[in-house]
Coordinates of C-alpha atoms in Angstrom, one line a residue:
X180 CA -43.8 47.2 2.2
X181 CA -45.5 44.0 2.6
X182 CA -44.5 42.8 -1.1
X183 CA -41.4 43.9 -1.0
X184 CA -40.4 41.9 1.9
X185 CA -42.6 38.9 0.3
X186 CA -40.3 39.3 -3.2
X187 CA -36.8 40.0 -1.2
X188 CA -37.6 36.5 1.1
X189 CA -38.6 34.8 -3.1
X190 CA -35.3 36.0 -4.0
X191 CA -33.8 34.9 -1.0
X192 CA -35.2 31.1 -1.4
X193 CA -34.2 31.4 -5.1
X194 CA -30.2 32.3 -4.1
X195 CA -30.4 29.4 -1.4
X196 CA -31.7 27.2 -3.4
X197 CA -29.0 27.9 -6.7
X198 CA -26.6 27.9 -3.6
X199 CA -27.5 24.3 -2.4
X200 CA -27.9 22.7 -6.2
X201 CA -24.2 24.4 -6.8
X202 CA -23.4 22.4 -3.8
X203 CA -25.4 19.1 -4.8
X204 CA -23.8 19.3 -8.4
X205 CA -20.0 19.1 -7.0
X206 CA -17.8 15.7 -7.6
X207 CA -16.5 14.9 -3.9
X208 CA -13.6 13.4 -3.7
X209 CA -15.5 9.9 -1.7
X210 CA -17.5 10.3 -4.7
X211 CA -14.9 10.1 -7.5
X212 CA -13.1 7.0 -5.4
X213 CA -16.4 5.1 -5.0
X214 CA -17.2 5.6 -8.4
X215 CA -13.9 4.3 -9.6
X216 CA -13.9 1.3 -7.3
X217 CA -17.2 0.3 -9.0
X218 CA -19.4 1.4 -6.2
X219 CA -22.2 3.7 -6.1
X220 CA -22.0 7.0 -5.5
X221 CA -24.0 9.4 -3.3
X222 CA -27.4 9.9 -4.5
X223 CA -27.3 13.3 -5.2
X224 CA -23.8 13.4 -7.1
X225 CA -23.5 14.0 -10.9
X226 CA -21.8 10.5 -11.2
X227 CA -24.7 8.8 -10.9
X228 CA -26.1 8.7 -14.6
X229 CA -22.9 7.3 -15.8
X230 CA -23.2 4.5 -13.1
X231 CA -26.4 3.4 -15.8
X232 CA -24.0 3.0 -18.7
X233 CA -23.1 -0.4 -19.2
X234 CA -19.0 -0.3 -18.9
X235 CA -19.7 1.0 -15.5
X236 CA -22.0 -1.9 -14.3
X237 CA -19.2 -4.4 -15.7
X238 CA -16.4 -2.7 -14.0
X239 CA -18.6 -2.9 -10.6
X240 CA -19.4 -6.5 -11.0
X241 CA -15.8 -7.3 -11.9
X242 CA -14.5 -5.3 -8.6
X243 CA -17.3 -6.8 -6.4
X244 CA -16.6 -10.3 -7.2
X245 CA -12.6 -9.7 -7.2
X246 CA -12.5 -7.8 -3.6
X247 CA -15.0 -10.3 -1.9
X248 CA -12.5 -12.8 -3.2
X249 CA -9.7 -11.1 -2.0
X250 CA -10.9 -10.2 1.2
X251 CA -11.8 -14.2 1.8
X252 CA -8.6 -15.4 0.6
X253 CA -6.1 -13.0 2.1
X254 CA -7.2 -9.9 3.7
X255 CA -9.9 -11.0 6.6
X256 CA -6.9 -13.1 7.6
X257 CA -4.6 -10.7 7.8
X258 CA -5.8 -8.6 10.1
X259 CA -6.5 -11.4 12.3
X260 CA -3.0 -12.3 11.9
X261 CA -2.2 -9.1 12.9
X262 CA -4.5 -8.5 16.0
X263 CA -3.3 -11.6 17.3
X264 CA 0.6 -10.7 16.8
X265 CA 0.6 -6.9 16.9
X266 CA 0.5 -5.9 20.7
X267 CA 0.8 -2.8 20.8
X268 CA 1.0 -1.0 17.1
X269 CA 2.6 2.6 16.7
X270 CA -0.1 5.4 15.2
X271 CA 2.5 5.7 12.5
X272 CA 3.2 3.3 9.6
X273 CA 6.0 3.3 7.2
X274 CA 5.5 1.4 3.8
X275 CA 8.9 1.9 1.6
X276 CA 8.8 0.6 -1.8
X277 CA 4.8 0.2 -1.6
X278 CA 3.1 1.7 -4.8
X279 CA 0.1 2.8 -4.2
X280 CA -1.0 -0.2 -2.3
X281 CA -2.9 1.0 0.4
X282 CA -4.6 -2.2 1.1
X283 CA -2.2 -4.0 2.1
X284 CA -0.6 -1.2 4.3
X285 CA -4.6 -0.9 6.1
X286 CA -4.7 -5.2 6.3
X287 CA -1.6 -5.0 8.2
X288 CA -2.0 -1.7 10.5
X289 CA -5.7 -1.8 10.5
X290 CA -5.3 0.4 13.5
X291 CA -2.5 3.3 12.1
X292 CA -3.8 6.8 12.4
X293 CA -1.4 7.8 9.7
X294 CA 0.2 6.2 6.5
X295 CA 3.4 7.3 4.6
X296 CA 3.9 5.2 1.5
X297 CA 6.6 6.0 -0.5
X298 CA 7.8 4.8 -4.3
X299 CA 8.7 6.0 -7.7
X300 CA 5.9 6.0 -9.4
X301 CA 3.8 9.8 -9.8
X302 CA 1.2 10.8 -8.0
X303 CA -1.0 11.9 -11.0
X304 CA -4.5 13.4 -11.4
X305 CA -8.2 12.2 -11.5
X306 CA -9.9 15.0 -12.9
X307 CA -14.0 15.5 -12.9
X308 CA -15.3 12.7 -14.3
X309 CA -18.3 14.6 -14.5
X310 CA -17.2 16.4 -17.2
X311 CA -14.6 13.9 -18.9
X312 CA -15.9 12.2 -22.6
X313 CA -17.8 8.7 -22.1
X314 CA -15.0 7.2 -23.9
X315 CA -12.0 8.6 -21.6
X316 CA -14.4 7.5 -18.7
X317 CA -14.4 4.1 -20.1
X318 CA -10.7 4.1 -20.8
X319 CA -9.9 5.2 -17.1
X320 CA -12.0 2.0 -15.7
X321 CA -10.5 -0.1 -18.2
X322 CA -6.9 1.4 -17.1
X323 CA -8.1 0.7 -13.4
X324 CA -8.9 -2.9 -13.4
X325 CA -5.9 -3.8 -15.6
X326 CA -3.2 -2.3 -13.4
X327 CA -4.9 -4.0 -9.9
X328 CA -4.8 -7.3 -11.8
X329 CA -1.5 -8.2 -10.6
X330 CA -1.9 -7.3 -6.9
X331 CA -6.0 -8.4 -6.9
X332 CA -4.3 -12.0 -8.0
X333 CA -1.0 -12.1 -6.7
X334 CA -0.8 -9.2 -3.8
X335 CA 2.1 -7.2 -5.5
X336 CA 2.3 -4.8 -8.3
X337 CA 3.5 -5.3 -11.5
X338 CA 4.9 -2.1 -12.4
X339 CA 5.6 -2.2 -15.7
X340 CA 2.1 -2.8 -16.5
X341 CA 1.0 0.0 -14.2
X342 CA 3.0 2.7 -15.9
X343 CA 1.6 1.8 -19.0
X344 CA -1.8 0.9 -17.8
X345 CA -2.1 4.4 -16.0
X346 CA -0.4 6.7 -18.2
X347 CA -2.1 6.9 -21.4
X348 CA -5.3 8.7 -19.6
X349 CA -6.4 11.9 -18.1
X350 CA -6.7 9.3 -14.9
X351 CA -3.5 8.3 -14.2
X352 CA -0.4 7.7 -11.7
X353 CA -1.2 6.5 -8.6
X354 CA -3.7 8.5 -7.2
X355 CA -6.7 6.5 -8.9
X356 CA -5.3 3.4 -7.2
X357 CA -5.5 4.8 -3.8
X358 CA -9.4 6.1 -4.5
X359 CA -10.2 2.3 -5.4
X360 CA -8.3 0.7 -2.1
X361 CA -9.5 3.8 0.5
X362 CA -13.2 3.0 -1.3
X363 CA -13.1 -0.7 -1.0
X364 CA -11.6 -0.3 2.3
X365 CA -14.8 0.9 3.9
X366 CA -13.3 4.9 4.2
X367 CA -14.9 7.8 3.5
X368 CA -12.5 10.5 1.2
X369 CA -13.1 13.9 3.3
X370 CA -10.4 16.2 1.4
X371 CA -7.5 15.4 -1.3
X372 CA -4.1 17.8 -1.3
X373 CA -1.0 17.8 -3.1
X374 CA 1.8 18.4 -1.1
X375 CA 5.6 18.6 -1.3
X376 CA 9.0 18.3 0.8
X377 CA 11.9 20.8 0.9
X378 CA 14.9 19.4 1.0
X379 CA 15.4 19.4 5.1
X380 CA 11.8 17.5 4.9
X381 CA 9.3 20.5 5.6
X382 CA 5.7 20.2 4.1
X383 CA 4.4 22.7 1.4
X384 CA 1.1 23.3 0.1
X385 CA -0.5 25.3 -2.5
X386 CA 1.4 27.9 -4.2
X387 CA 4.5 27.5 -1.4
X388 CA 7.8 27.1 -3.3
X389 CA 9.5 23.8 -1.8
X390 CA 12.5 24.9 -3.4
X391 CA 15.4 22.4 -5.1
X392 CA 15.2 18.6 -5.3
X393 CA 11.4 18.9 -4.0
X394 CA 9.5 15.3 -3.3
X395 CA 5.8 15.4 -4.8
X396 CA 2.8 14.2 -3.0
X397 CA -0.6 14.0 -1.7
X398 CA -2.1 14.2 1.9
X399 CA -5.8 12.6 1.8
X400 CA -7.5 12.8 4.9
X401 CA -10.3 9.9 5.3
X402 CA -12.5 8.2 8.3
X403 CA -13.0 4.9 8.9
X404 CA -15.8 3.0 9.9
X405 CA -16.0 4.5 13.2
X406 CA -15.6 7.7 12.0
X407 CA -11.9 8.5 13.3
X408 CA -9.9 10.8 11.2
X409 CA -7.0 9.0 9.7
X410 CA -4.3 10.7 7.3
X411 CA -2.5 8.9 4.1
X412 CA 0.4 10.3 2.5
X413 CA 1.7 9.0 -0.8
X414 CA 5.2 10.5 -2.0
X415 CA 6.8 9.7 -5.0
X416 CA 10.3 9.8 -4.2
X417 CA 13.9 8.0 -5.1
X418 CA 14.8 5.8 -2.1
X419 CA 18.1 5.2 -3.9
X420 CA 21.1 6.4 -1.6
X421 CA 22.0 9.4 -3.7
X422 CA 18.3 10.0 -3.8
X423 CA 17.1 9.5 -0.5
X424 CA 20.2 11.7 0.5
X425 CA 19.1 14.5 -1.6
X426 CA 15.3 14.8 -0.7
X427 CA 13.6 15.1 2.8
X428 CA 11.5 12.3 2.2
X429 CA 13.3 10.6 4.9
X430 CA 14.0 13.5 7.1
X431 CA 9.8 14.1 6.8
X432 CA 9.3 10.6 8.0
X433 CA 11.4 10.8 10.8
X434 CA 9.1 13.8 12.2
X435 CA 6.4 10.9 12.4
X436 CA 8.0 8.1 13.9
X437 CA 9.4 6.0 15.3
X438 CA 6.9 3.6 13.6
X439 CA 5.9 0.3 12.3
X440 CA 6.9 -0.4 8.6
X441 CA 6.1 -2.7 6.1
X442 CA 8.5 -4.1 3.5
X443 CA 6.2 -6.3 0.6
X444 CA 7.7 -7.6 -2.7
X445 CA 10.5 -5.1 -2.5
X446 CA 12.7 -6.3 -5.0
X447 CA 15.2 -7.4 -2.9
X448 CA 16.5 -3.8 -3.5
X449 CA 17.9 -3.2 0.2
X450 CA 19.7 -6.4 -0.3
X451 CA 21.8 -4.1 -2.8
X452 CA 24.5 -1.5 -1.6
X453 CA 22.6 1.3 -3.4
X454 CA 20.4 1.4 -0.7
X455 CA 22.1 1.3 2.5
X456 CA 20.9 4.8 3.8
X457 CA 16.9 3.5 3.1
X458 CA 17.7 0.2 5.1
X459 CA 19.6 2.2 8.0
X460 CA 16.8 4.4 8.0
X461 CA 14.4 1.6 8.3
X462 CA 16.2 -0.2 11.1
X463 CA 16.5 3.3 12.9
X464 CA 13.2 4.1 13.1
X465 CA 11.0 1.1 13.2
X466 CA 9.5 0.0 16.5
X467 CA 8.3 -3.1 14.3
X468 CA 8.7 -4.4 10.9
X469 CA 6.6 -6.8 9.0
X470 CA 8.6 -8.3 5.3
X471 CA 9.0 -11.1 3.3
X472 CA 12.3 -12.0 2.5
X473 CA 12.8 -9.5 0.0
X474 CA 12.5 -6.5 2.8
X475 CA 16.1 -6.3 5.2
X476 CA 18.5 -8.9 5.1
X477 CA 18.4 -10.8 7.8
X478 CA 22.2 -10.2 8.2
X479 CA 21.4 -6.0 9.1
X480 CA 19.8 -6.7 11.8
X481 CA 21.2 -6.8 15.3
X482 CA 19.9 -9.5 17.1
X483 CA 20.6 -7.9 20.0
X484 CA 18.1 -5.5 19.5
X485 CA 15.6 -7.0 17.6
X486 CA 13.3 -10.0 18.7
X487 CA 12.7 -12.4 15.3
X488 CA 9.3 -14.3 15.0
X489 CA 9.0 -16.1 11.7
X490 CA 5.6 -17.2 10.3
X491 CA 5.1 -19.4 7.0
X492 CA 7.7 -21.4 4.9
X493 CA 11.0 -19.9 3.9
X494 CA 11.6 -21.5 0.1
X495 CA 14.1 -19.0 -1.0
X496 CA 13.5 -16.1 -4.0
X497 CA 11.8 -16.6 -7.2
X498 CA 13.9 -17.4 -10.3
X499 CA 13.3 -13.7 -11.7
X500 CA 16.2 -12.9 -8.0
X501 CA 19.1 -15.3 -8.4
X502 CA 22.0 -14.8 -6.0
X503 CA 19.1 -13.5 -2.8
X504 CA 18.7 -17.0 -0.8
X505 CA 19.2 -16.5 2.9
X506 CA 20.9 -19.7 4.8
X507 CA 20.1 -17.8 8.1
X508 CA 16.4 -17.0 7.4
X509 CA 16.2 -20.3 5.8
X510 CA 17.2 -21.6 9.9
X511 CA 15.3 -19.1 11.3
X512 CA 12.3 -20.7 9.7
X513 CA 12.6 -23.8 10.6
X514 CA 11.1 -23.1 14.2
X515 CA 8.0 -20.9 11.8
X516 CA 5.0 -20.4 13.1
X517 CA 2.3 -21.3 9.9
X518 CA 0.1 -19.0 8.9
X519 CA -3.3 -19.7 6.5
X520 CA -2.3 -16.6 3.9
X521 CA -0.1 -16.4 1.3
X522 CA 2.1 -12.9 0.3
X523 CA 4.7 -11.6 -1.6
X524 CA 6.4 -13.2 -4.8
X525 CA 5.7 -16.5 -3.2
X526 CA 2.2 -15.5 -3.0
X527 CA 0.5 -19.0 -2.7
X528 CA -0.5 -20.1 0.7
X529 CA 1.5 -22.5 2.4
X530 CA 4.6 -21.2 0.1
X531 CA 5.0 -17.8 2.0
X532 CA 7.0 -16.3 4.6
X533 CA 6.6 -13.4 6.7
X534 CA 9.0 -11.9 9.6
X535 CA 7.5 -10.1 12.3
X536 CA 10.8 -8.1 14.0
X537 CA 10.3 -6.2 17.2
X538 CA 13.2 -3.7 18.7
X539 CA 13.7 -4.2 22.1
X540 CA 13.2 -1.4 24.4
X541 CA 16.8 -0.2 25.5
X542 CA 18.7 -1.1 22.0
X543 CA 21.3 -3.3 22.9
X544 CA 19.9 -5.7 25.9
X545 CA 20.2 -9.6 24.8
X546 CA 17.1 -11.4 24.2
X547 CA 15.3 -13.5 26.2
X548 CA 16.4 -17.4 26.4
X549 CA 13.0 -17.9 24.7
X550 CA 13.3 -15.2 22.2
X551 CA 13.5 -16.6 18.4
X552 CA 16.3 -15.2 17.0
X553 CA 19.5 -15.2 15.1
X554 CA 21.8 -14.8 17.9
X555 CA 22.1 -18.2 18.7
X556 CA 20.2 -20.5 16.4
X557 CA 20.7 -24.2 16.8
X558 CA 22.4 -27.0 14.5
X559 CA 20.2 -27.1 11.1
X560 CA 18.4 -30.4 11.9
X561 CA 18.9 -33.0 9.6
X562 CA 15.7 -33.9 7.1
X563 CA 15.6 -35.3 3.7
X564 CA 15.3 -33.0 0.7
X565 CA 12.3 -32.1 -0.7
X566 CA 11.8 -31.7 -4.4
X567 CA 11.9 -27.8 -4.9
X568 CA 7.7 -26.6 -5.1
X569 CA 7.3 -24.9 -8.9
X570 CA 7.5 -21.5 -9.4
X571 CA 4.4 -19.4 -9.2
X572 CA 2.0 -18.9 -12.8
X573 CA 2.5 -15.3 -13.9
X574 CA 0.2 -13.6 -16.5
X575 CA 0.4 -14.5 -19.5
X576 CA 3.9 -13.7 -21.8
X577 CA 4.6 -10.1 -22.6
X578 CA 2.9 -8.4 -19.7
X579 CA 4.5 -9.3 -16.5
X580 CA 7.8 -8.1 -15.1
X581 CA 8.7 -9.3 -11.1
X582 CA 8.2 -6.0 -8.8
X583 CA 6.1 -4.7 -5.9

């Protein structure tokens, strides 16, 4: 009797202990976005011999230097900017037009407990790199630090590089992009989910049929620092007016809000009547909204619901946007506020604008006599003209097109 118990409790340490390597040898998904944002895995995952391979310890010393540059240079101040401007933030922020960049959605709302970014590029895939070839391994990292080149340099996308970049590997769309900014972030990846919207803007997951003109997505849960559970949603979805009509991207969003949104090297796309129903939507349902000057026309909004605060220097649009200069935000900056960060397509510092635009509580109640806004802005002073400042550097010929 004795034995047999001795062998059955053998048998039982041998199950527990298959049980717990099965366990150890599993790619987490915090795993998988460390790795790919050159950072080192837990010690127990099977990433860890390829973070010995050479490729790997160039792509981390590339992404180290890069993000300690970037977080000097722009997003450190940010946030301060933010905490100092931002009384009292909404747990919900909206990021239209976005990409995948996540890290400039966090910079801003440092403090949202959920993030809906929406855009037309796919979601994708990133697969078990555990179990993908050396060489696709290589190829994805290469992919990686090629499509954040724009955005690590300049803070926008360029997304003409990005579909290329991230479509020619078993890591692609934008899901390998959000790993590398929830990683170097400082969050931890606790689950990954594709998701999609009906038409009236219910959530499906799994096998659930969403039916006709369904949006694609994916929900990834994370913690920050302090270990609060935050939420990220990323749809790819047409924001056009026939498309935003047709899918419940929208109607979704509105379940969450209202909220503050963030409009970032847009385009100048809701300048354009094909997006009217996107703008509206935007207007309706932000409590605050943060945008260069290629977000809302200053014209949409009301000013007597909306306080203005300006920040930066207003120079107009890049060449690449003829036709998109602004006479009234150009007065409305004249009483800016500076600020020591540059952003958008005018992405130097010193050469960029930002609009922080508060609704006022009860809609249509008239500002205060302090309140900057375009209600009643006084006579353009009188100055002499400057020489026009030159137009940013882009990459080099062939590779660059003007977008998020």
């Amino acid at each position: 009797m004795f034995r047999v118990m001795r062998l059955a409790a053998v048998a039982f340490a041998l199950m527990a202990a298959v049980i717990s390597s099965a366990r150890a040898a599993e790619v987490t998904f915090d795993d998988t976005a460390r790795f790919l944002a050159g950072m080192q895995p837990s010690a127990e995952s099977p990433l860890v011999p390829l973070t010995r391979d050479p490729s790997w310890q160039h792509h981390a010393r590339f992404f180290d230097g890069a993000f300690a540059q970037l977080e000097q240079r722009q997003l450190s101040k940010i946030r301060d900017w933010s905490d100092l401007n931002l009384a009292a933030p909404r747990p919900t922020m909206f990021y239209l037009f976005s990409g995948p960049d996540f890290l400039y959605a966090n910079a801003f709302y440092s403090k949202a407990s959920t993030y809906v970014l929406g855009a037309l590029e796919p979601v994708g895939a990133v697969p078990d790199l555990s179990k993908l070839s050396r060489v696709s391994v290589d190829a994805a990292l290469y992919n990686v630090e090629r499509s954040l080149g724009s955005i690590l340099s300049f803070s926008f996308f360029i997304t003409k590089q990005m579909k290329v970049d991230l479509h020619a590997n078993q890591v692609n769309g934008t899901l390998p992009i959000l790993y590398v900014f929830l990683a170097r972030s400082g969050k931890t990846i606790r689950n990954v989910e594709m998701v999609a919207l009906d038409n009236k803007g219910g959530m499906h997951v799994g096998n659930d049929n969403p039916g006709l003109n369904a949006t694609r997505g994916v929900r990834i849960t994370f913690a920050s620092a302090d270990g609060e559970a935050r939420t990220l949603y990323y749809f790819s979805t047409d924001l056009s007016n026939s498309g935003a009509r047709a899918a419940g991207f929208l109607k979704f969003c509105e379940t969450l809000g209202p909220g503050n949104s963030l409009l970032k090297s847009a385009s100048y796309l809701l300048h354009a009547g094909n997006f009217t129903v996107a703008r509206d939507w935007l207007l309706a349902n932000s409590a605050t909204i943060i945008q260069d000057d290629s977000g809302i026309p200053l014209a949409n909004y009301n000013p007597r619901q909306w306080r203005f605060f300006p920040f930066g220097r207003y120079l107009g649009p890049i060449n690449e946007f003829p036709g998109r200069y602004q006479e009234r935000y150009a007065e409305l900056f004249t009483r800016a506020q500076p600020i020591d960060f540059g952003v958008g397509y005018r992405w130097r510092m010193h050469e960029s604008n930002l609009l922080l635009s508060v609704k006022i509580p009860g809609g249509e109640i008239a500002p205060a006599a302090d309140t900057t806004s375009s209600a009643e802005l006084p006579p353009k002073p009188t100055r002499p003209k400057r020489p026009r400042p030159p137009e940013p550097i882009p990459p080099p010929p062939g590779r660059f097109f003007w977008f998020r």
